[in-house]
PDB file of C-alpha atoms in Angstrom:
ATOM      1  CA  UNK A   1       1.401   1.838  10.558  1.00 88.00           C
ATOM      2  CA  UNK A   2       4.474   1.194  12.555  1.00 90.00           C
ATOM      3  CA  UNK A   3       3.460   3.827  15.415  1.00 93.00           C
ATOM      4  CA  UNK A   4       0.138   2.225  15.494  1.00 93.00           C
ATOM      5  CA  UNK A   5       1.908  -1.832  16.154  1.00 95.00           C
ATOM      6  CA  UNK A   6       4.545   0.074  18.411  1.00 95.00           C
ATOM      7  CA  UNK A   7       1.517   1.192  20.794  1.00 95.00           C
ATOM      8  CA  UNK A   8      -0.146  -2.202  20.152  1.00 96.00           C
ATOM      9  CA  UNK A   9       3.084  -3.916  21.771  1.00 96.00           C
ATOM     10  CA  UNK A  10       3.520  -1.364  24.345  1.00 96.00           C
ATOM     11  CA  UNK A  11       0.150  -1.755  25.926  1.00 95.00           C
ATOM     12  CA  UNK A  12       0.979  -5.403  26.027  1.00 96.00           C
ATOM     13  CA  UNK A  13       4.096  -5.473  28.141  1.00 96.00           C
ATOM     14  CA  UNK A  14       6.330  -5.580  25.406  1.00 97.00           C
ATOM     15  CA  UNK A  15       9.592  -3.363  25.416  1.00 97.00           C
ATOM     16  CA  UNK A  16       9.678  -1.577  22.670  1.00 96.00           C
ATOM     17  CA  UNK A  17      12.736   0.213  21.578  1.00 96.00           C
ATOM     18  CA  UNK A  18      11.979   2.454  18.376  1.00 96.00           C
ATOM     19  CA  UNK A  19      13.448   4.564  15.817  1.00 96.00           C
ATOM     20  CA  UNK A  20      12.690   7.172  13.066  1.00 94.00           C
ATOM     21  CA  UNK A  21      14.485   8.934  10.191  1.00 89.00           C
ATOM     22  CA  UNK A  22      12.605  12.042  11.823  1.00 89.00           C
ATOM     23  CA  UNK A  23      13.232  11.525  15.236  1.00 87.00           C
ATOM     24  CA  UNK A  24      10.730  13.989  17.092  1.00 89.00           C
ATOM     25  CA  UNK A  25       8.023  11.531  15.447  1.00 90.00           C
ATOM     26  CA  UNK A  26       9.080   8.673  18.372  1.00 92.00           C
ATOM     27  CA  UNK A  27       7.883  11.054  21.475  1.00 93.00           C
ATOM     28  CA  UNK A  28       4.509   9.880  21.284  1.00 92.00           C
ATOM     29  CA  UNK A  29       5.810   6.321  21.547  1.00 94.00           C
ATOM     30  CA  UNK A  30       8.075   7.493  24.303  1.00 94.00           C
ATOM     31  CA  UNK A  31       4.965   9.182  26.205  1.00 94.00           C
ATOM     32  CA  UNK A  32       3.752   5.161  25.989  1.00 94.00           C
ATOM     33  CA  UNK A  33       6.418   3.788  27.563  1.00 95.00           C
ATOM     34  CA  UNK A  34       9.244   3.063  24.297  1.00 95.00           C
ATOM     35  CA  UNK A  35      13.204   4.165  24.375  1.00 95.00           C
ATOM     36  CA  UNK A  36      14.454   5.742  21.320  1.00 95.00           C
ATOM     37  CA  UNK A  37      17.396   4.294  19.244  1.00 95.00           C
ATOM     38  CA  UNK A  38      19.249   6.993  17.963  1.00 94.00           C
ATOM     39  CA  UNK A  39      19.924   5.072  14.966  1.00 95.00           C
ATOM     40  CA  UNK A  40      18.752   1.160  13.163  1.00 96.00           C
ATOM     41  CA  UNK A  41      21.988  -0.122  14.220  1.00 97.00           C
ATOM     42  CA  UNK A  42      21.629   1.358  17.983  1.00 96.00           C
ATOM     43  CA  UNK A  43      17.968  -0.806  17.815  1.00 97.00           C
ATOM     44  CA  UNK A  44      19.674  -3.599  16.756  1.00 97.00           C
ATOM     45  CA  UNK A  45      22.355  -3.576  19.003  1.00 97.00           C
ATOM     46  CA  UNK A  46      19.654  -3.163  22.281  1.00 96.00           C
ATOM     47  CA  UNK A  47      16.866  -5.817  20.896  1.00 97.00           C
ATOM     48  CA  UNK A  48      16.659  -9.244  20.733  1.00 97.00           C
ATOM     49  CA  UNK A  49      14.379  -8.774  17.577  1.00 98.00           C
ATOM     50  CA  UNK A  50      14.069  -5.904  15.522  1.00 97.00           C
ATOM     51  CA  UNK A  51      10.890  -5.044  13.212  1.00 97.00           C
ATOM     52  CA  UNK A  52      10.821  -2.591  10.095  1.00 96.00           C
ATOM     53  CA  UNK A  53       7.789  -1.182   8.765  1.00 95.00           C
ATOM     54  CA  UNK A  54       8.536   1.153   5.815  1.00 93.00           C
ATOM     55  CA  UNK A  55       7.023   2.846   2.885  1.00 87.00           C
ATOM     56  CA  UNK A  56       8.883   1.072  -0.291  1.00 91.00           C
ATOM     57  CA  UNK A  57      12.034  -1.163  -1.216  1.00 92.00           C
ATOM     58  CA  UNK A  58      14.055   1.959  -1.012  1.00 94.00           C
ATOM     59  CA  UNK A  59      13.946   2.570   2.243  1.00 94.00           C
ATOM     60  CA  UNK A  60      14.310  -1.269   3.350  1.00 95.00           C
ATOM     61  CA  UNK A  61      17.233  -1.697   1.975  1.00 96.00           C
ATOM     62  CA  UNK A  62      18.503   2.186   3.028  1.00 96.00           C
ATOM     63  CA  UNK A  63      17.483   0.637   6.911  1.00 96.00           C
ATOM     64  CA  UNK A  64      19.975  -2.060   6.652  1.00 97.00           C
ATOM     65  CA  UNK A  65      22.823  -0.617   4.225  1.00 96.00           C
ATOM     66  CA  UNK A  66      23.688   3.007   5.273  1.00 95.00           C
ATOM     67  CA  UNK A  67      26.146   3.675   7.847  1.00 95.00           C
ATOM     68  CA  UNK A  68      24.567   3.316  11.204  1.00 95.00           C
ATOM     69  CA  UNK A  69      22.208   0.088   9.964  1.00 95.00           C
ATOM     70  CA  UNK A  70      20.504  -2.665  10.767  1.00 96.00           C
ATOM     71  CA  UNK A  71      23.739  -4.596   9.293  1.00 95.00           C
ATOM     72  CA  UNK A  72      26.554  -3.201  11.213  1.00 96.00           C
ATOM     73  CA  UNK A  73      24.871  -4.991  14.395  1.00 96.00           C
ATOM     74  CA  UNK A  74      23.017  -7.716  13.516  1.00 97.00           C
ATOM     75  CA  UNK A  75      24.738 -11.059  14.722  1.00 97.00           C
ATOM     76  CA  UNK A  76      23.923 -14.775  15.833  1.00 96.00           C
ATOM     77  CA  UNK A  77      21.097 -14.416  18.513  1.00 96.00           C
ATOM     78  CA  UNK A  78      19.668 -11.782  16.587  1.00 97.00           C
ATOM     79  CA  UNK A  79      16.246 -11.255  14.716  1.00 98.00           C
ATOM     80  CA  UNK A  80      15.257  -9.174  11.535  1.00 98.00           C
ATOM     81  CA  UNK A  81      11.720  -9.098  11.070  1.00 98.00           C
ATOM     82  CA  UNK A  82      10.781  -6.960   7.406  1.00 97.00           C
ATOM     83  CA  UNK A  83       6.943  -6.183   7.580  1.00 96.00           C
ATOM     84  CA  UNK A  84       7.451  -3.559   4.699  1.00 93.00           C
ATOM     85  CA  UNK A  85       5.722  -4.153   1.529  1.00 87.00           C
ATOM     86  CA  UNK A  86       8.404  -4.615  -1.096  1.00 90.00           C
ATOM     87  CA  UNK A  87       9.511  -7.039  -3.737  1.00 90.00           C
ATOM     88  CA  UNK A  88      10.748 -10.558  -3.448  1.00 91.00           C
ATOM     89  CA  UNK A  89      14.425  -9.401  -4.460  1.00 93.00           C
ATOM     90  CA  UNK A  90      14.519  -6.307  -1.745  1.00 94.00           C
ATOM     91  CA  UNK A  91      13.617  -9.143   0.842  1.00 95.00           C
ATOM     92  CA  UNK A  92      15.801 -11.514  -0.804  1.00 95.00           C
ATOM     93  CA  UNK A  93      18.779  -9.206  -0.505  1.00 96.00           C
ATOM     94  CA  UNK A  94      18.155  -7.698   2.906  1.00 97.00           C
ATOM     95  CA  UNK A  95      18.023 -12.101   4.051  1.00 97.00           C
ATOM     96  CA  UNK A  96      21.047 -12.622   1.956  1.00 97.00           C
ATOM     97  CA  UNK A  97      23.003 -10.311   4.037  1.00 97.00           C
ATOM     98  CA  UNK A  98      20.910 -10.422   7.515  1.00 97.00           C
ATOM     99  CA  UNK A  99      21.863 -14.665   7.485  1.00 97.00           C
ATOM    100  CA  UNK A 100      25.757 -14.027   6.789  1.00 97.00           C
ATOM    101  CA  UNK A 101      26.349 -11.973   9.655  1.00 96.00           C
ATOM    102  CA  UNK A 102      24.582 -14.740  11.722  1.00 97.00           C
ATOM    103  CA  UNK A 103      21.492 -13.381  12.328  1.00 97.00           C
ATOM    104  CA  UNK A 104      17.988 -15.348  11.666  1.00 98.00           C
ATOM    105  CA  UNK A 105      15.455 -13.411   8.962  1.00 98.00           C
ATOM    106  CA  UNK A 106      11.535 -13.352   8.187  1.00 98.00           C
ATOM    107  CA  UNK A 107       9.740 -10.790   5.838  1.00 97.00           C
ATOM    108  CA  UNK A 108       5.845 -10.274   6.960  1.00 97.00           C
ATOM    109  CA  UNK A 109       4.179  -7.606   5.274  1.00 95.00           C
ATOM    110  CA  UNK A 110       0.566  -7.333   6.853  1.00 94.00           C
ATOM    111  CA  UNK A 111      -2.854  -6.872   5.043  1.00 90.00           C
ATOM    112  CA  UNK A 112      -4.457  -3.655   6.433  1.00 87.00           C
ATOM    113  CA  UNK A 113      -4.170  -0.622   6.513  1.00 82.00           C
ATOM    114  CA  UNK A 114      -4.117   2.235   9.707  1.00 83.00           C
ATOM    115  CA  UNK A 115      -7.249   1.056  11.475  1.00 86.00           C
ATOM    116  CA  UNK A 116      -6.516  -2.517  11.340  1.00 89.00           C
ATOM    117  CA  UNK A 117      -2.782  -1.717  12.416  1.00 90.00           C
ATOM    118  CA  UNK A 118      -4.465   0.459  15.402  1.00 91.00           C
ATOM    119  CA  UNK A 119      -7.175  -2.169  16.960  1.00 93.00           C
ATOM    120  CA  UNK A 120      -4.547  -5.266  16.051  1.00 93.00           C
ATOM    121  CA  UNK A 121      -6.441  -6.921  13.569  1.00 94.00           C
ATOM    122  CA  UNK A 122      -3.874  -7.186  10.815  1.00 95.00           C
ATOM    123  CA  UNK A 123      -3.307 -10.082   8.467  1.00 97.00           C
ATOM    124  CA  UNK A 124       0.526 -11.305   8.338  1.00 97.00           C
ATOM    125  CA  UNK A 125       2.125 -13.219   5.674  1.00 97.00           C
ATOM    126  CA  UNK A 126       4.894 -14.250   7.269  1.00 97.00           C
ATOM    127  CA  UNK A 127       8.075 -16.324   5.506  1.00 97.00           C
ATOM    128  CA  UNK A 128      11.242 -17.360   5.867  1.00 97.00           C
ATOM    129  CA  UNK A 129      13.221 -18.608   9.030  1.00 97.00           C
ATOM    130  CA  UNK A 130      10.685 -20.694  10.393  1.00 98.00           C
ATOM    131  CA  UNK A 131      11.903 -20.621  14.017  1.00 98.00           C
ATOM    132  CA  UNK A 132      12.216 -17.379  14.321  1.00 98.00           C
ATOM    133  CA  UNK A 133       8.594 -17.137  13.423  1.00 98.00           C
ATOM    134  CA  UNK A 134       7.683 -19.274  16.057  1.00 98.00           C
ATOM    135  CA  UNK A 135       9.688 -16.746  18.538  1.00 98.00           C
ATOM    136  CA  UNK A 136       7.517 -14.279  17.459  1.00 98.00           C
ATOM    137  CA  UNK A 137       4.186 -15.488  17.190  1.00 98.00           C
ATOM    138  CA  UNK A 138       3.427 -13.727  20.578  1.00 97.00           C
ATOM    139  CA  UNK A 139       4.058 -10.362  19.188  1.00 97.00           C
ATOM    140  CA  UNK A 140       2.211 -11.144  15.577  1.00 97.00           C
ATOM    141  CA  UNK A 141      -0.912 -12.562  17.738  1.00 97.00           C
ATOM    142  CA  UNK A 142      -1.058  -8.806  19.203  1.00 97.00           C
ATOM    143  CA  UNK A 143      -0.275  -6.432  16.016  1.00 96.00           C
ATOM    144  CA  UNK A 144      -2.807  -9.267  14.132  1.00 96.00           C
ATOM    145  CA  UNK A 145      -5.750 -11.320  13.709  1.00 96.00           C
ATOM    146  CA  UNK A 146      -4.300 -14.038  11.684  1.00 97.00           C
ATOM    147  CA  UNK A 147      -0.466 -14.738  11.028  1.00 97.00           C
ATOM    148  CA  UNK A 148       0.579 -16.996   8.078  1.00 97.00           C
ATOM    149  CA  UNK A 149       3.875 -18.826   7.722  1.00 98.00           C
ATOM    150  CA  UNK A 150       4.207 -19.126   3.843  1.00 98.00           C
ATOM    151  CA  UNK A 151       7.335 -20.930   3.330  1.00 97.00           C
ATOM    152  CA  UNK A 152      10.351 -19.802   1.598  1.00 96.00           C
ATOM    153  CA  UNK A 153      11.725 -15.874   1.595  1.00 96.00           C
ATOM    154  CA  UNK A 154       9.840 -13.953  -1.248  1.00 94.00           C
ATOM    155  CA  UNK A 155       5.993 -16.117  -0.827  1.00 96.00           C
ATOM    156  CA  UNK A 156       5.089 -13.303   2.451  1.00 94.00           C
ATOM    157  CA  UNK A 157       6.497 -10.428  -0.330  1.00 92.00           C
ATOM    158  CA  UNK A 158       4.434 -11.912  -3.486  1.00 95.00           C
ATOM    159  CA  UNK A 159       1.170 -13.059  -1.406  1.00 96.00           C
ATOM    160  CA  UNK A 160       0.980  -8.852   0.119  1.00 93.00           C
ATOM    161  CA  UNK A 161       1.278  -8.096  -3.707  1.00 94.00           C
ATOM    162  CA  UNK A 162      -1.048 -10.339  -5.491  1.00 97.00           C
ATOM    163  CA  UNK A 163      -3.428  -8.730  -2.614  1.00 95.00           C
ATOM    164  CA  UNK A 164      -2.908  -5.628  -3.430  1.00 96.00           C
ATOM    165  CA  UNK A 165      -2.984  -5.644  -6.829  1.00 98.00           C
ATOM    166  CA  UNK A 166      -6.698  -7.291  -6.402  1.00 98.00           C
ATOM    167  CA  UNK A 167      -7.634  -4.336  -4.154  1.00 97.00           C
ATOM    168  CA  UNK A 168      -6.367  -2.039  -6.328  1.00 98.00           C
ATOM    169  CA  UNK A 169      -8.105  -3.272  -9.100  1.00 98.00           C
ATOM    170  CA  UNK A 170     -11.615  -3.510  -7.337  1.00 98.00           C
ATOM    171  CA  UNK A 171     -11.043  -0.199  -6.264  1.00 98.00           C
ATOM    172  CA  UNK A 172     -11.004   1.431  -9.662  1.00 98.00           C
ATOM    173  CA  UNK A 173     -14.149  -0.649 -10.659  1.00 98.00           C
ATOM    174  CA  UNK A 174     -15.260   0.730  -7.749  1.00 98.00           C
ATOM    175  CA  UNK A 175     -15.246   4.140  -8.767  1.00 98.00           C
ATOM    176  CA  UNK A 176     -16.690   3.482 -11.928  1.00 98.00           C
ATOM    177  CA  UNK A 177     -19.667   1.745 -10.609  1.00 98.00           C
ATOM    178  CA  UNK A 178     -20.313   5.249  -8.281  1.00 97.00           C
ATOM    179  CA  UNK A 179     -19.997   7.227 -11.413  1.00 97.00           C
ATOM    180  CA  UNK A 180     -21.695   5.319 -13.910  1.00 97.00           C
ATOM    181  CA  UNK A 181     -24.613   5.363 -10.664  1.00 97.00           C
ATOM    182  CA  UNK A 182     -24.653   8.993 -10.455  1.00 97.00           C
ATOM    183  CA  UNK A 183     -24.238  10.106 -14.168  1.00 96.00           C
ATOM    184  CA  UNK A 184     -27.296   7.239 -14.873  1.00 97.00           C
ATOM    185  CA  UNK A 185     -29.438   9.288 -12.628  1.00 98.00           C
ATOM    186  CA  UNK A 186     -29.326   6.551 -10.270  1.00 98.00           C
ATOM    187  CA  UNK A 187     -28.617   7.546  -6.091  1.00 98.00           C
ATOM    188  CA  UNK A 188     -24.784   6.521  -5.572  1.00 97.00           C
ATOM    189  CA  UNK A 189     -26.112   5.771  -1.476  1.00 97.00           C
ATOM    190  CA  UNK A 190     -28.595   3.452  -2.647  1.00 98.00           C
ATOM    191  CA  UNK A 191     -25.729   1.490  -4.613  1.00 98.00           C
ATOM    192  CA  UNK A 192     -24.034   0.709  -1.818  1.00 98.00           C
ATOM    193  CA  UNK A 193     -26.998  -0.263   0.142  1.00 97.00           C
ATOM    194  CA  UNK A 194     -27.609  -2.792  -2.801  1.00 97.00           C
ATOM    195  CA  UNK A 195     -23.850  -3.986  -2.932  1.00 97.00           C
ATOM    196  CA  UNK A 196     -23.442  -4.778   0.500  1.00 97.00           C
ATOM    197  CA  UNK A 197     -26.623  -7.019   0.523  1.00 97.00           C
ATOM    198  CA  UNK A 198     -25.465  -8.683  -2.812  1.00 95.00           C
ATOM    199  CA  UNK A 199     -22.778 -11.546  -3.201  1.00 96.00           C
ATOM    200  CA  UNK A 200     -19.941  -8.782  -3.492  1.00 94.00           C
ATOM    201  CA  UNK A 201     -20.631  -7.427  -0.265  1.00 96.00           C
ATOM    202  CA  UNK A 202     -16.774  -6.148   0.951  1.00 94.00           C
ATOM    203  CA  UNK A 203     -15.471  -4.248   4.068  1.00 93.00           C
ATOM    204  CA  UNK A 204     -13.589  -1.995   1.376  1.00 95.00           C
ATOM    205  CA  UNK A 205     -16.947  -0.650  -0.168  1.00 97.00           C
ATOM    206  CA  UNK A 206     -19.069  -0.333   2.944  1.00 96.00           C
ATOM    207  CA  UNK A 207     -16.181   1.825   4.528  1.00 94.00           C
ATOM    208  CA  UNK A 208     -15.147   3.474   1.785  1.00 97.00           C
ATOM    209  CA  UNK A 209     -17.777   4.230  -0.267  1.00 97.00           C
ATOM    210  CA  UNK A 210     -19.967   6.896   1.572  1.00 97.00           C
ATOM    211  CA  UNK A 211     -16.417   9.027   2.489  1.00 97.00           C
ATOM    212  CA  UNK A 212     -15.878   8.726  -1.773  1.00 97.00           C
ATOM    213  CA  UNK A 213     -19.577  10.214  -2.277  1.00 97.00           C
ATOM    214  CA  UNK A 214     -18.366  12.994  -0.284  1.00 97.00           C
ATOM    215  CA  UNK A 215     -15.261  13.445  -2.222  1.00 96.00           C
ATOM    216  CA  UNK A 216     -13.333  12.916   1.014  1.00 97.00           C
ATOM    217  CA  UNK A 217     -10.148  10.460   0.647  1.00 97.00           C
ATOM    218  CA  UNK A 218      -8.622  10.487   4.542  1.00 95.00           C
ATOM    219  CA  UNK A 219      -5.712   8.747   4.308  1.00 93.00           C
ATOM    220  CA  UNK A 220      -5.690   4.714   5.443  1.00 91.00           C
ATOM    221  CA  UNK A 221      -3.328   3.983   3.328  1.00 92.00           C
ATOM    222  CA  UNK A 222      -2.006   6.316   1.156  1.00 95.00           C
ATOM    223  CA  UNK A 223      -2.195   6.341  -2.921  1.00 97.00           C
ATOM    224  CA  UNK A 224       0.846   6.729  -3.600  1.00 97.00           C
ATOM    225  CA  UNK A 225       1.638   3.631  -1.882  1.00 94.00           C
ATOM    226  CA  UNK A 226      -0.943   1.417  -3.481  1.00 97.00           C
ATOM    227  CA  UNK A 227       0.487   2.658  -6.937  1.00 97.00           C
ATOM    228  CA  UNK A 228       3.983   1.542  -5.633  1.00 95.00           C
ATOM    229  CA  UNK A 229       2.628  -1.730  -5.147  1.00 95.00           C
ATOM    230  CA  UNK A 230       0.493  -1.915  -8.074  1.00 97.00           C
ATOM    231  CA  UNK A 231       3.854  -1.530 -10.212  1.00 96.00           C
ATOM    232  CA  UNK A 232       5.582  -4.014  -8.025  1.00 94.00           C
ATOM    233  CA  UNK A 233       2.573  -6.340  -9.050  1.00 96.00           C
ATOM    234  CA  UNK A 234       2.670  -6.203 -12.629  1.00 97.00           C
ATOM    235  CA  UNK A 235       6.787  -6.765 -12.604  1.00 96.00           C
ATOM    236  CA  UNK A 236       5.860  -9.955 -10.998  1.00 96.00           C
ATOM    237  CA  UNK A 237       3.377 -11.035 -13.719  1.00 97.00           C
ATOM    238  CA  UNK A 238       5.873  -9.986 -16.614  1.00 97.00           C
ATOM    239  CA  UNK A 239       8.576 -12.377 -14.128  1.00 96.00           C
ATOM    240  CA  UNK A 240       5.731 -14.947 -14.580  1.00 97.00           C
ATOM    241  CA  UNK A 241       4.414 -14.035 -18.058  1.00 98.00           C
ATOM    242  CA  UNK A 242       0.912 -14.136 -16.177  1.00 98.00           C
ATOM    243  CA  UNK A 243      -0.737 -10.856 -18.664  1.00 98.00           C
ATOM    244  CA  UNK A 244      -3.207  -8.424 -16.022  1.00 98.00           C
ATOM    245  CA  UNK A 245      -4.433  -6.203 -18.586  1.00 98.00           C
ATOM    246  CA  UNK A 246      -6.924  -5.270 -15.628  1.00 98.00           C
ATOM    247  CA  UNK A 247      -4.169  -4.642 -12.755  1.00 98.00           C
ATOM    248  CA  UNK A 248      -2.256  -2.875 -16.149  1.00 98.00           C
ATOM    249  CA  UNK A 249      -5.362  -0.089 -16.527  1.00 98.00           C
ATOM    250  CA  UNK A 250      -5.721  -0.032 -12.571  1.00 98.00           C
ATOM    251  CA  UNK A 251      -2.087   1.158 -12.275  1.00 98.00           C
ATOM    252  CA  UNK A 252      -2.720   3.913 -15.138  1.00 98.00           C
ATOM    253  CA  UNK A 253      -5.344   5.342 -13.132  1.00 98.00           C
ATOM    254  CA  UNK A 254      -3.243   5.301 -10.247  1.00 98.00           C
ATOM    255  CA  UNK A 255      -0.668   7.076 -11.655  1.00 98.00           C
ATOM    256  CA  UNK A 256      -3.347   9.581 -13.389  1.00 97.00           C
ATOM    257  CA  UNK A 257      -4.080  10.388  -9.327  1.00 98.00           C
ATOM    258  CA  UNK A 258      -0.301  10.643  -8.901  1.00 97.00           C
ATOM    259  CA  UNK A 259      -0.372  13.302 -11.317  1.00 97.00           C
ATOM    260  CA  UNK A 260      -3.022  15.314 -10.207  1.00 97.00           C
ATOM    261  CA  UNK A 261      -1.271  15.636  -6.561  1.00 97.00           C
ATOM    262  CA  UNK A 262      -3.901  12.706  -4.604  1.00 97.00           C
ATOM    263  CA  UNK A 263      -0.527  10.698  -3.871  1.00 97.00           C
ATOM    264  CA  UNK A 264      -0.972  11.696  -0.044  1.00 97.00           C
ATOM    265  CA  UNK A 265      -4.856  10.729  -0.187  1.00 98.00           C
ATOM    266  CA  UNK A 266      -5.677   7.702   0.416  1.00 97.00           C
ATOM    267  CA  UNK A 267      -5.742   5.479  -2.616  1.00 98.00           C
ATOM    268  CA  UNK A 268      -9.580   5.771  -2.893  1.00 98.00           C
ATOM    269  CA  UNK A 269      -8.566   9.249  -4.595  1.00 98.00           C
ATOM    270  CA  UNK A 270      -8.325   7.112  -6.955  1.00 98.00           C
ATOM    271  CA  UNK A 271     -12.387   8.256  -7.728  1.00 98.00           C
ATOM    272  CA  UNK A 272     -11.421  11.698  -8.519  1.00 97.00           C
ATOM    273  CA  UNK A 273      -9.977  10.402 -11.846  1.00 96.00           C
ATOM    274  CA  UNK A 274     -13.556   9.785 -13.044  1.00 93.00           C
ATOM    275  CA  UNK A 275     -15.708  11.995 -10.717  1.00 78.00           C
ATOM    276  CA  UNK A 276     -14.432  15.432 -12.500  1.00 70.00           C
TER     277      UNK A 276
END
């Protein structure tokens, strides 16, 4: 995801200094024009405004924290934009201590997965310091389609996971509608000819359905991810006492896929749960 809005910024003028726990994964950004920071707090120290895209809340905060973070050169004049998919409290935490070393915060995780990220047509749900969104707004209206400014820090963190947790879910019914096709003697090809004429007609199915048939899961966004965020989910609806006793099985499943080594696949593995 983040090579794929690196490029995206690169081919539009932008300069793009980037970093990498595994460093030799930056040369193909380098071969497109992008200096290497040697660490998050040599980015920092270079940029005006510094974006992280990373897999989980662990490694958001570990960005920031560890020796050689974002935090040991972060000051006034500075911007931290979070586009990872995490929890209200990791982005909560990471503004908390962004703001009292003067700099100016905004989490914006992004709807989409690799494709989207690679032809710029991401969906950003973006929140927090509201001028430094409006800084910024030239670089979201190349990595996206849409940008959203949701309000206060935690909304861009809870609206990514309230959308994932309805993928997720649809996902798993999903696979259960291909199965219950196939084992009903019905053609699984001519079920998705029927759903995407019908009023649940998605992007997700058309493009995901015929490589599921196949029993081929190339990874958009990987499984083990969408389980992450599936968890993340349901700790918000115990915060909220909302019960998901749909998003509740969905996660099972997920972690069912977990367990049979599909956490690299991309989350429509999720099929192989039912297909065997």
């Amino acid at each position: 995801m983040g090579k794929a809005m690196a490029v995206n910024l690169l081919r539009h003028g932008f300069k793009v200094t980037v970093w990498n726990r595994t460093l030799s994964r930056c040369d193909e950004l380098v071969q497109h024009g992008a200096s290497v920071g040697e660490t998050p707090a040599a980015v920092i120290k270079k940029c005006k405004y510094t974006i992280a895209m990373l897999s989980d809340p662990a490694a958001a905060l570990s960005v920031v924290f560890d020796k050689h973070g974002a935090l040991e050169q972060i000051c006034g004049g500075k911007g931290y934009i979070d586009m990872s998919t995490v929890d209200a409290d990791t982005s909560s935490q990471i503004s908390q201590v962004i703001t009292s070393k003067g700099g100016s915060f905004l989490e914006a995780p992004v709807s989409g997965s690799k494709k989207p990220a690679e032809d710029g047509q991401l969906v950003i749900l973006a929140a927090g310091d509201k001028d430094l969104y409006d800084q910024v707004v030239p670089a979201f209206d190349v990595l996206g389609k849409k940008s959203f400014f949701l309000g206060q820090i935690g909304n861009g963190a809870k609206m990514k996971l309230v959308v994932n947790m309805i993928m997720g879910s649809m996902m798993n019914a999903f696979s259960e509608g291909i199965v219950l096709a196939d084992k009903s003697g019905l053609d699984p090809h001519t079920l998705l000819d029927v759903l995407d004429l019908g009023a649940i007609a998605n992007p997700m199915f058309k493009m995901k359905g015929p490589a599921m048939i196949k029993n081929s899961y190339p990874p958009a966004f990987p499984l083990k991810h969408q389980q992450k965020d599936m968890r993340l989910a349901l700790a918000l609806g115990d915060e909220n006492a909302v019960p998901m006793p749909v998003a509740a099985a969905a996660n099972e499943a997920f972690k069912k896929a977990r367990s049979l080594g599909l956490g690299d696949h991309d989350f429509s593995a999720v099929f192989e749960t039912l297909s065997k």
